[in-house]
CSV table of C-alpha atoms in Angstrom, one decimal:
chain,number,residue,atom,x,y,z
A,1,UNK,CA,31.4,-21.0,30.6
A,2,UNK,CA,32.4,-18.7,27.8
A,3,UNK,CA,29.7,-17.1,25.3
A,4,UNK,CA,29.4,-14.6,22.7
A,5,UNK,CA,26.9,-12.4,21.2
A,6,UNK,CA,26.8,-10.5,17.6
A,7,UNK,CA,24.0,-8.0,17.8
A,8,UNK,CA,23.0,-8.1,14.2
A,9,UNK,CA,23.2,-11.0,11.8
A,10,UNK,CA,23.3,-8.5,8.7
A,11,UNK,CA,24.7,-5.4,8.5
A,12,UNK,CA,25.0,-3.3,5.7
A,13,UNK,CA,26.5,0.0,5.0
A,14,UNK,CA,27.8,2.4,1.7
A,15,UNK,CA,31.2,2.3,0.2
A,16,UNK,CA,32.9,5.1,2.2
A,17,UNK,CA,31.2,4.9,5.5
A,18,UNK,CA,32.4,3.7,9.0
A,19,UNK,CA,32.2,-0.4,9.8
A,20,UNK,CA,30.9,-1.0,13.2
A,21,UNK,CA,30.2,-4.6,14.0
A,22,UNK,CA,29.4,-5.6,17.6
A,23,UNK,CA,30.5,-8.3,20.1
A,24,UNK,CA,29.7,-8.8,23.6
A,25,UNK,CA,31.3,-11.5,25.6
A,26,UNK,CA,30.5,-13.9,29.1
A,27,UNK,CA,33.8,-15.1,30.4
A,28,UNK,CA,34.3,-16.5,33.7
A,29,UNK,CA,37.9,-15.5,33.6
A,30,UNK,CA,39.7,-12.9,31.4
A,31,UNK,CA,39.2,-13.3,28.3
A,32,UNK,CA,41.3,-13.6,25.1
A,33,UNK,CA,39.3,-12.2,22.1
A,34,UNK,CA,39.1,-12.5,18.6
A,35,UNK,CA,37.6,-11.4,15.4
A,36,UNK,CA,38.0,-14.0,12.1
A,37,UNK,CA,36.7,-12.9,8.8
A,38,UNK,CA,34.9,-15.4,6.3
A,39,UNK,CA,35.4,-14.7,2.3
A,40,UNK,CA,32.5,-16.8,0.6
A,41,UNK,CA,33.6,-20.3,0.3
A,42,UNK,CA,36.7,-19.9,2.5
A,43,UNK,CA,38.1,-20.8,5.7
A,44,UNK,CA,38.9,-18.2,8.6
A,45,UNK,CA,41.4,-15.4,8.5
A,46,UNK,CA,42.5,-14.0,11.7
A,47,UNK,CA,41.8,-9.8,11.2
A,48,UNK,CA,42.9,-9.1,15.2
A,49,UNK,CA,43.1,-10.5,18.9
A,50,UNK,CA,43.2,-9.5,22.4
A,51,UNK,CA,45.1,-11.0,24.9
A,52,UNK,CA,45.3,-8.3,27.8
A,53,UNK,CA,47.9,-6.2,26.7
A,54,UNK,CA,46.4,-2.5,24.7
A,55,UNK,CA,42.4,-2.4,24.8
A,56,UNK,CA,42.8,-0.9,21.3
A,57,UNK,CA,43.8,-3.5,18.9
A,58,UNK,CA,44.3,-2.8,15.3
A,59,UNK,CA,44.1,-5.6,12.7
A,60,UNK,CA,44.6,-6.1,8.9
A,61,UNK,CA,43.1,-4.4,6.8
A,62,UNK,CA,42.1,-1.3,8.2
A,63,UNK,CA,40.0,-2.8,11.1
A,64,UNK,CA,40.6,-2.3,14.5
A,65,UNK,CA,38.6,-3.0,18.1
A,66,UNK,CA,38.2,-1.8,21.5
A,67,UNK,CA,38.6,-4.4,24.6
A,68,UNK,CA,35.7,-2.4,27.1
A,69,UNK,CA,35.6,-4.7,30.3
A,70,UNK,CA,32.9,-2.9,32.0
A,71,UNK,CA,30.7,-3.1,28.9
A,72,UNK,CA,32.0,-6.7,28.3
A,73,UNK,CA,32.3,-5.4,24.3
A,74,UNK,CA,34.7,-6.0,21.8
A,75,UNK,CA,33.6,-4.3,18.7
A,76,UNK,CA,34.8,-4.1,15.3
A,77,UNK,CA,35.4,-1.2,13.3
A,78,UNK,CA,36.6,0.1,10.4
A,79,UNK,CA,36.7,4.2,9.6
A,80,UNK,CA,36.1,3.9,5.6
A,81,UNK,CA,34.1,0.4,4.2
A,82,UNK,CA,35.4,-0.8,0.9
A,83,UNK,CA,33.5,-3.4,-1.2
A,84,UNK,CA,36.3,-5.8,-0.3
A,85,UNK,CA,35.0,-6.2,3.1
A,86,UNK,CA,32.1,-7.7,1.9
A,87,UNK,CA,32.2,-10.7,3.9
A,88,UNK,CA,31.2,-13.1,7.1
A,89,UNK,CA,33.0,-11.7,10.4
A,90,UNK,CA,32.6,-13.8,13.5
A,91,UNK,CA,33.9,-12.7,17.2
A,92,UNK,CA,35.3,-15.4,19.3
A,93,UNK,CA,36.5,-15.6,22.8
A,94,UNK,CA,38.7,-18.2,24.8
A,95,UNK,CA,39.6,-18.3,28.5
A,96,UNK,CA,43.1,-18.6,27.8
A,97,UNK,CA,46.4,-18.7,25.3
A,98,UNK,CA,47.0,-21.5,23.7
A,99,UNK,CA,45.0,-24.1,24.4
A,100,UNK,CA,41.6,-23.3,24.9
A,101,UNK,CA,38.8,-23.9,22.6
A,102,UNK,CA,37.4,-21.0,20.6
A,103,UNK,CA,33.7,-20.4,21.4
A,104,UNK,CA,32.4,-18.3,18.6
A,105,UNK,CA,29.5,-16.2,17.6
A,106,UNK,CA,26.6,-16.4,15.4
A,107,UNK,CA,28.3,-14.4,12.9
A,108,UNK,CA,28.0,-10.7,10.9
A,109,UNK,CA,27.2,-10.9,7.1
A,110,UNK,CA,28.7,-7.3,5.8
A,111,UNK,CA,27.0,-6.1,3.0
A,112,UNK,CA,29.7,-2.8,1.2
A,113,UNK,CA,27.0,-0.9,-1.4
A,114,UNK,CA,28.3,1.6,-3.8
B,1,UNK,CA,50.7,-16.6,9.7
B,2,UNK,CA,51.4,-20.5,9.9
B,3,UNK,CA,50.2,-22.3,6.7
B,4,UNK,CA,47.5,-25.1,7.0
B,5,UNK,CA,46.3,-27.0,4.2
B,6,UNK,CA,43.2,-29.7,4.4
B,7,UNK,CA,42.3,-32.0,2.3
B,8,UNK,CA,39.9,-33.1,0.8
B,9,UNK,CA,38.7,-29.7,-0.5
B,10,UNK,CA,35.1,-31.7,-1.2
B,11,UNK,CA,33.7,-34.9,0.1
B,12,UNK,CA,30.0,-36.5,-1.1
B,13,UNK,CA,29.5,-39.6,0.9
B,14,UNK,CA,26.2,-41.9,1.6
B,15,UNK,CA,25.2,-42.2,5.0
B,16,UNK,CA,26.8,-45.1,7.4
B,17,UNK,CA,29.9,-44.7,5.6
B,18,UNK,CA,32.9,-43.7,7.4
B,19,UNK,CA,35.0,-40.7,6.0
B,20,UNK,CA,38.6,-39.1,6.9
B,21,UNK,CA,39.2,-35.6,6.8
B,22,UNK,CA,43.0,-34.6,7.0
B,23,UNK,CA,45.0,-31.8,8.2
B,24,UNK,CA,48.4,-31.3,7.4
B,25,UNK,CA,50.1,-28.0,9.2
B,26,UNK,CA,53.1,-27.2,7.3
B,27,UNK,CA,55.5,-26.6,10.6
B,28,UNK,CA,55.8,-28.2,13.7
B,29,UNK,CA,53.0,-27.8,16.1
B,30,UNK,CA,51.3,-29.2,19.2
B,31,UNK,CA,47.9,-28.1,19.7
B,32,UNK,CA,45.3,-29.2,16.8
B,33,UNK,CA,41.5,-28.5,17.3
B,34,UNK,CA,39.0,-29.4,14.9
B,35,UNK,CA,35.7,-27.5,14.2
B,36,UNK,CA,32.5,-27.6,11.8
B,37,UNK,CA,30.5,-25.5,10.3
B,38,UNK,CA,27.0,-26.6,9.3
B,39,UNK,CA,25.7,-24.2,6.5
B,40,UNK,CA,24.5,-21.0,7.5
B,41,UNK,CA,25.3,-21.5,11.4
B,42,UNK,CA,28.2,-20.7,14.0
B,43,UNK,CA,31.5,-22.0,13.7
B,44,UNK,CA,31.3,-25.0,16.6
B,45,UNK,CA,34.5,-26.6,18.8
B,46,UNK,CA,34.9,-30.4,18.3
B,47,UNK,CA,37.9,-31.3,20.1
B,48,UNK,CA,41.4,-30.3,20.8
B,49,UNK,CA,43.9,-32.2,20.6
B,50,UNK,CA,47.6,-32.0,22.5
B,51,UNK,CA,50.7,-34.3,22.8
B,52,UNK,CA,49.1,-36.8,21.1
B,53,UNK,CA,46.4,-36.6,23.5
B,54,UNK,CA,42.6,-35.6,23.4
B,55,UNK,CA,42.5,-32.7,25.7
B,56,UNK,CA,38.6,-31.6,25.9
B,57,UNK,CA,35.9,-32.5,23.1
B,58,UNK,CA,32.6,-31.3,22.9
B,59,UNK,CA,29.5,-32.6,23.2
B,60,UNK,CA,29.1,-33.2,19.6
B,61,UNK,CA,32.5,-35.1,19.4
B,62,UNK,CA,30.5,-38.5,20.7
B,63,UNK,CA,31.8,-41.7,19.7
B,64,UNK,CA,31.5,-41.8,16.1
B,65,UNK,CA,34.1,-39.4,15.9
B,66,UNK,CA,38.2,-40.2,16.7
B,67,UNK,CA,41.7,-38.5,16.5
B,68,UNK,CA,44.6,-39.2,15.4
B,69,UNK,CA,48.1,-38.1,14.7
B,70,UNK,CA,49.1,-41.1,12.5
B,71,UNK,CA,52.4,-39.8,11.3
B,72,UNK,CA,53.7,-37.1,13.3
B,73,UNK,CA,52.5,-34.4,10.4
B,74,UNK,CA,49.2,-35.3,9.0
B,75,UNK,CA,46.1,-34.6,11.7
B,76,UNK,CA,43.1,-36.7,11.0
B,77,UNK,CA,39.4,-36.6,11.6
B,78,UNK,CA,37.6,-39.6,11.1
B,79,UNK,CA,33.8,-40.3,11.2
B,80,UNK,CA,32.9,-43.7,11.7
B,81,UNK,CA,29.2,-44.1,10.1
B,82,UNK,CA,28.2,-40.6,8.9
B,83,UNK,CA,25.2,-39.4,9.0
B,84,UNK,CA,23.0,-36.7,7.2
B,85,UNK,CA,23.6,-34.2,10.2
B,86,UNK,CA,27.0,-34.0,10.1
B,87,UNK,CA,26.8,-32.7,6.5
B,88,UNK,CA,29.2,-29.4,7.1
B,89,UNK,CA,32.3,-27.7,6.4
B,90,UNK,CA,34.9,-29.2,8.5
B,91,UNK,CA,37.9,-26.6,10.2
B,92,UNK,CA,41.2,-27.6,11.6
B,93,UNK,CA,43.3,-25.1,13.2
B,94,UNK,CA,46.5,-25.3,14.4
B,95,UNK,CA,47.7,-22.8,17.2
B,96,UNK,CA,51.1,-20.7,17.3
B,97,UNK,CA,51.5,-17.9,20.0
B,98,UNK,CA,48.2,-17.9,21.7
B,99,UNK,CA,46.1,-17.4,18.5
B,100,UNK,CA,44.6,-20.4,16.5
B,101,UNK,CA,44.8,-20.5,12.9
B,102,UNK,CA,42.5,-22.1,10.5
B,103,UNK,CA,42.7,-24.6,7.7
B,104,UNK,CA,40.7,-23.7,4.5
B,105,UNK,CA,37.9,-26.3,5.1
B,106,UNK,CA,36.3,-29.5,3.8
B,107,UNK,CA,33.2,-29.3,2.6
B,108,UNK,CA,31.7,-32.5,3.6
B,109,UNK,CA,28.1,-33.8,1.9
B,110,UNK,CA,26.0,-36.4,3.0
B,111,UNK,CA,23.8,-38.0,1.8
């Protein structure tokens, strides 16, 4: 069985400062890994993935995440917030390419202040 | 990024009524998965859906739920008698190259 956790239902952070939103992951086999980002009132956009190839991914954007396998993380950053990113961002993981189901998390609300 | 379009945008329904929700993914593709999103919680799997085929479903996708690829383009989703817990937004994602892209939603309402 696959799982994820998002430490931190709400985040918030100033216009300007670094965007660090965390995922941890349970997968039986390696994973393929994924962060979608939510604008009120709309479906999901794919930002970036992981499917074994670099443990640094960069996404649209601006954002980018690190596969770590011994801390079974996947977080999300972002060097410089802009109000833009105001939005949902959920972390999902599946236990293979196509045609596995997504299994996502809870979900991060970012909040961009000026 | 592979366009997919749902429709409707909006559905208000009265419970035991039954209500299709489409999915129409501009190319050709072969995996379809629906999901739902009830207000304020995680994104949830419903089913997948392959070569005309269930391939797994979820614990949620019991028997008032079915699949179907009617046409060859247009992915449906139908619930046979609603009911006031499956008031969510509804997700179809279609998947190209190991990633899975999603529709833009139907808000469904029941009531």
């Amino acid at each position: 069985a696959q799982s994820v956790t998002q430490l931190g239902s709400h985040v918030s952070v100033s216009e300007g400062a670094l965007v660090l939103l965390r995922c941890n992951y349970s997968s039986s086999v390696p994973p393929y890994l994924f962060w979608y980002v939510q604008y009120p009132n709309q479906g999901l956009q794919l930002l970036l993935k992981y499917t074994s190839a670099a443990t640094l991914v960069k996404g649209i954007n601006g954002f980018e995440a690190e596969f770590k396998k011994s801390e079974t993380s996947f977080h999300l950053t972002k060097p410089s917030a802009h109000m833009s990113d105001a939005a949902e961002y959920f972390c999902a993981v599946s236990e293979s390419g196509t045609a596995s189901k997504l299994t996502f998390g809870t979900g991060t609300r970012l909040q961009v202040t000026l | 990024e592979p366009e997919v379009t749902q429709t409707p945008s909006h559905q208000v329904t009265q419970m035991g009524q039954e209500v299709i929700l489409r999915c129409v993914p501009i190319s050709n593709h072969l995996y379809f998965y629906w999901y739902r999103q009830i207000l304020g919680q995680k994104v949830e799997f419903l089913v997948s859906f392959y070569n005309n085929e269930i391939s797994e479903k979820s614990e949620i996708f019991d028997d008032q739920f079915s699949v179907e690829r009617p046409d060859g383009s247009n992915f449906t989703l139908k619930i046979r008698s609603t009911k006031l817990e499956d008031s969510a937004m509804y997700f179809c994602a279609i998947a190209e190259g190991g990633t899975q892209y999603f529709g833009p939603g139907t808000r469904l309402l029941v009531l």
